[in-house]
């Protein structure tokens, strides 16, 4: 890595990137196509069924302003407001065992995540310069930092997931 690239990296909030790298190494969260590989053995009770807890139902248009909570049960793609423009969330897969998604920013840069098992989820954080993803049990996901958009997917029962997009 060049000195200039390292300098620009250190100006960004480093904790999301460090957490994301640690999580990728620890649980395999990412775009490998195999989900997070997380076990639900000895797991706490799963989250409520997403359809019952998503405040905006299944309306992807509710996400356009960068603040929504929707239930997804199948592949879907929609734009939302992000720092410095727009981004697009594509839920590539959601089934009885896992989900996978990709966030694409204006200009083409992408970040992705995926997890297996009810009660597991991923949070992707976007700021004006960077993006990072952390996948973990829902209660262990990091809190959102100021000046970011958080895209969070939580696996529910069956082939359900809840998508939350929040601008802070």
mmCIF file of C-alpha atoms in Angstrom:
data_model
loop_
_atom_site.group_PDB
_atom_site.id
_atom_site.type_symbol
_atom_site.label_atom_id
_atom_site.label_comp_id
_atom_site.label_asym_id
_atom_site.label_seq_id
_atom_site.Cartn_x
_atom_site.Cartn_y
_atom_site.Cartn_z
ATOM 1 C CA UNK A 1 0.000 0.000 0.000
ATOM 2 C CA UNK A 2 1.409 3.415 -0.880
ATOM 3 C CA UNK A 3 2.025 6.075 1.772
ATOM 4 C CA UNK A 4 -0.711 8.251 0.254
ATOM 5 C CA UNK A 5 -3.250 5.380 0.327
ATOM 6 C CA UNK A 6 -2.384 4.644 3.967
ATOM 7 C CA UNK A 7 -2.697 8.353 4.845
ATOM 8 C CA UNK A 8 -6.210 8.562 3.373
ATOM 9 C CA UNK A 9 -7.199 5.367 5.192
ATOM 10 C CA UNK A 10 -6.068 6.727 8.547
ATOM 11 C CA UNK A 11 -8.247 9.822 8.117
ATOM 12 C CA UNK A 12 -11.351 7.634 8.007
ATOM 13 C CA UNK A 13 -12.960 6.099 11.040
ATOM 14 C CA UNK A 14 -10.900 2.914 11.292
ATOM 15 C CA UNK A 15 -13.051 0.891 13.701
ATOM 16 C CA UNK A 16 -15.603 -0.277 11.127
ATOM 17 C CA UNK A 17 -12.850 -1.512 8.809
ATOM 18 C CA UNK A 18 -11.003 -3.264 11.622
ATOM 19 C CA UNK A 19 -14.222 -4.903 12.855
ATOM 20 C CA UNK A 20 -15.119 -5.945 9.331
ATOM 21 C CA UNK A 21 -11.711 -7.506 8.709
ATOM 22 C CA UNK A 22 -11.786 -9.269 12.065
ATOM 23 C CA UNK A 23 -15.258 -10.583 11.391
ATOM 24 C CA UNK A 24 -14.369 -11.711 7.869
ATOM 25 C CA UNK A 25 -11.404 -13.641 9.229
ATOM 26 C CA UNK A 26 -13.339 -15.032 12.195
ATOM 27 C CA UNK A 27 -16.677 -16.055 10.676
ATOM 28 C CA UNK A 28 -16.302 -15.900 6.921
ATOM 29 C CA UNK A 29 -18.792 -13.101 6.321
ATOM 30 C CA UNK A 30 -18.478 -11.650 2.866
ATOM 31 C CA UNK A 31 -19.076 -12.293 -0.741
ATOM 32 C CA UNK A 32 -17.804 -15.872 -0.928
ATOM 33 C CA UNK A 33 -21.274 -17.119 -1.805
ATOM 34 C CA UNK A 34 -21.243 -19.450 1.190
ATOM 35 C CA UNK A 35 -22.848 -17.151 3.774
ATOM 36 C CA UNK A 36 -21.234 -16.482 7.098
ATOM 37 C CA UNK A 37 -20.919 -20.125 8.065
ATOM 38 C CA UNK A 38 -22.267 -19.319 11.516
ATOM 39 C CA UNK A 39 -23.725 -22.066 13.654
ATOM 40 C CA UNK A 40 -27.059 -21.672 15.375
ATOM 41 C CA UNK A 41 -26.241 -24.484 17.805
ATOM 42 C CA UNK A 42 -26.699 -23.202 21.373
ATOM 43 C CA UNK A 43 -27.950 -19.898 19.924
ATOM 44 C CA UNK A 44 -30.395 -17.669 21.764
ATOM 45 C CA UNK A 45 -34.012 -17.499 20.642
ATOM 46 C CA UNK A 46 -34.325 -16.232 17.055
ATOM 47 C CA UNK A 47 -35.615 -12.786 16.211
ATOM 48 C CA UNK A 48 -39.337 -12.263 15.531
ATOM 49 C CA UNK A 49 -40.610 -12.991 12.053
ATOM 50 C CA UNK A 50 -39.517 -10.025 9.890
ATOM 51 C CA UNK A 51 -42.903 -9.488 8.239
ATOM 52 C CA UNK A 52 -44.402 -8.795 11.661
ATOM 53 C CA UNK A 53 -41.660 -6.386 12.725
ATOM 54 C CA UNK A 54 -40.849 -4.371 9.562
ATOM 55 C CA UNK A 55 -42.413 -0.922 10.021
ATOM 56 C CA UNK A 56 -42.596 -0.240 6.251
ATOM 57 C CA UNK A 57 -43.883 -3.700 5.316
ATOM 58 C CA UNK A 58 -42.403 -4.749 1.970
ATOM 59 C CA UNK A 59 -42.416 -1.286 0.308
ATOM 60 C CA UNK A 60 -38.945 -0.760 -1.187
ATOM 61 C CA UNK A 61 -39.943 2.809 -2.180
ATOM 62 C CA UNK A 62 -39.933 3.664 1.535
ATOM 63 C CA UNK A 63 -36.123 3.323 1.429
ATOM 64 C CA UNK A 64 -35.533 6.047 -1.180
ATOM 65 C CA UNK A 65 -34.855 8.715 1.475
ATOM 66 C CA UNK A 66 -32.285 6.567 3.319
ATOM 67 C CA UNK A 67 -34.546 5.623 6.255
ATOM 68 C CA UNK A 68 -36.742 2.502 6.211
ATOM 69 C CA UNK A 69 -37.385 -0.929 7.605
ATOM 70 C CA UNK A 70 -38.784 -3.532 5.208
ATOM 71 C CA UNK A 71 -39.267 -7.290 5.071
ATOM 72 C CA UNK A 72 -37.787 -9.246 2.169
ATOM 73 C CA UNK A 73 -38.463 -12.843 1.212
ATOM 74 C CA UNK A 74 -36.884 -12.964 -2.243
ATOM 75 C CA UNK A 75 -34.322 -11.305 -4.489
ATOM 76 C CA UNK A 76 -34.908 -7.557 -4.711
ATOM 77 C CA UNK A 77 -32.946 -4.452 -5.748
ATOM 78 C CA UNK A 78 -33.681 -0.784 -5.021
ATOM 79 C CA UNK A 79 -31.930 2.604 -4.726
ATOM 80 C CA UNK A 80 -31.585 4.684 -1.565
ATOM 81 C CA UNK A 81 -29.984 7.986 -0.532
ATOM 82 C CA UNK A 82 -26.377 7.612 0.604
ATOM 83 C CA UNK A 83 -23.527 9.998 1.454
ATOM 84 C CA UNK A 84 -22.477 11.850 -1.711
ATOM 85 C CA UNK A 85 -25.287 10.515 -3.897
ATOM 86 C CA UNK A 86 -27.242 7.310 -4.107
ATOM 87 C CA UNK A 87 -26.544 3.627 -3.675
ATOM 88 C CA UNK A 88 -28.386 0.447 -4.570
ATOM 89 C CA UNK A 89 -29.095 -2.470 -2.259
ATOM 90 C CA UNK A 90 -29.466 -5.815 -3.977
ATOM 91 C CA UNK A 91 -30.607 -8.750 -1.877
ATOM 92 C CA UNK A 92 -29.105 -11.504 -3.991
ATOM 93 C CA UNK A 93 -30.526 -14.385 -2.003
ATOM 94 C CA UNK A 94 -32.710 -15.015 1.025
ATOM 95 C CA UNK A 95 -33.806 -18.542 1.873
ATOM 96 C CA UNK A 96 -34.575 -20.756 4.856
ATOM 97 C CA UNK A 97 -30.930 -20.820 5.929
ATOM 98 C CA UNK A 98 -29.180 -17.609 4.879
ATOM 99 C CA UNK A 99 -29.074 -14.339 2.974
ATOM 100 C CA UNK A 100 -26.554 -12.525 0.763
ATOM 101 C CA UNK A 101 -26.588 -8.929 -0.412
ATOM 102 C CA UNK A 102 -24.544 -6.304 -2.245
ATOM 103 C CA UNK A 103 -24.502 -2.521 -1.832
ATOM 104 C CA UNK A 104 -23.340 -0.644 -4.943
ATOM 105 C CA UNK A 105 -22.502 3.063 -4.706
ATOM 106 C CA UNK A 106 -22.647 5.628 -7.483
ATOM 107 C CA UNK A 107 -19.455 5.072 -9.447
ATOM 108 C CA UNK A 108 -19.567 1.289 -9.093
ATOM 109 C CA UNK A 109 -17.803 0.482 -5.814
ATOM 110 C CA UNK A 110 -19.400 -2.447 -3.991
ATOM 111 C CA UNK A 111 -19.495 -4.008 -0.550
ATOM 112 C CA UNK A 112 -21.327 -7.205 0.317
ATOM 113 C CA UNK A 113 -22.295 -9.491 3.157
ATOM 114 C CA UNK A 114 -24.210 -12.556 4.107
ATOM 115 C CA UNK A 115 -25.068 -14.689 7.108
ATOM 116 C CA UNK A 116 -26.700 -17.971 8.044
ATOM 117 C CA UNK A 117 -29.212 -18.712 10.772
ATOM 118 C CA UNK A 118 -32.141 -16.932 12.368
ATOM 119 C CA UNK A 119 -30.958 -14.149 14.647
ATOM 120 C CA UNK A 120 -27.793 -13.438 12.646
ATOM 121 C CA UNK A 121 -27.251 -10.338 10.598
ATOM 122 C CA UNK A 122 -24.875 -7.982 8.832
ATOM 123 C CA UNK A 123 -24.446 -4.229 9.049
ATOM 124 C CA UNK A 124 -22.878 -2.266 6.215
ATOM 125 C CA UNK A 125 -21.743 1.273 7.008
ATOM 126 C CA UNK A 126 -21.288 3.932 4.323
ATOM 127 C CA UNK A 127 -19.676 7.313 4.895
ATOM 128 C CA UNK A 128 -18.459 9.857 2.360
ATOM 129 C CA UNK A 129 -15.221 7.961 1.670
ATOM 130 C CA UNK A 130 -15.497 4.346 2.788
ATOM 131 C CA UNK A 131 -17.694 1.328 3.369
ATOM 132 C CA UNK A 132 -17.418 -1.659 5.681
ATOM 133 C CA UNK A 133 -19.490 -4.693 6.638
ATOM 134 C CA UNK A 134 -19.742 -6.580 9.924
ATOM 135 C CA UNK A 135 -21.673 -9.867 10.293
ATOM 136 C CA UNK A 136 -22.536 -11.324 13.707
ATOM 137 C CA UNK A 137 -25.391 -12.343 16.013
ATOM 138 C CA UNK A 138 -27.900 -9.502 15.937
ATOM 139 C CA UNK A 139 -27.265 -8.355 19.509
ATOM 140 C CA UNK A 140 -23.512 -8.156 18.835
ATOM 141 C CA UNK A 141 -23.645 -5.908 15.771
ATOM 142 C CA UNK A 142 -21.918 -2.535 16.291
ATOM 143 C CA UNK A 143 -23.846 0.695 16.739
ATOM 144 C CA UNK A 144 -24.054 3.199 13.931
ATOM 145 C CA UNK A 145 -21.537 6.052 13.912
ATOM 146 C CA UNK A 146 -22.569 9.646 13.200
ATOM 147 C CA UNK A 147 -22.260 10.748 9.578
ATOM 148 C CA UNK A 148 -23.016 7.304 8.154
ATOM 149 C CA UNK A 149 -25.756 5.372 6.459
ATOM 150 C CA UNK A 150 -26.249 1.934 7.968
ATOM 151 C CA UNK A 151 -27.744 -0.885 5.919
ATOM 152 C CA UNK A 152 -28.602 -3.807 8.167
ATOM 153 C CA UNK A 153 -30.048 -7.198 7.270
ATOM 154 C CA UNK A 154 -31.240 -9.582 9.960
ATOM 155 C CA UNK A 155 -32.223 -13.175 9.250
ATOM 156 C CA UNK A 156 -35.617 -14.145 10.595
ATOM 157 C CA UNK A 157 -37.538 -17.400 10.566
ATOM 158 C CA UNK A 158 -37.982 -19.221 7.268
ATOM 159 C CA UNK A 159 -37.060 -17.322 4.114
ATOM 160 C CA UNK A 160 -37.526 -13.911 5.751
ATOM 161 C CA UNK A 161 -35.098 -11.091 6.443
ATOM 162 C CA UNK A 162 -35.533 -7.538 7.721
ATOM 163 C CA UNK A 163 -33.704 -4.717 5.934
ATOM 164 C CA UNK A 164 -33.155 -1.524 7.913
ATOM 165 C CA UNK A 165 -31.590 1.550 6.308
ATOM 166 C CA UNK A 166 -30.841 4.418 8.680
ATOM 167 C CA UNK A 167 -29.109 7.735 8.042
ATOM 168 C CA UNK A 168 -27.408 9.324 11.020
#
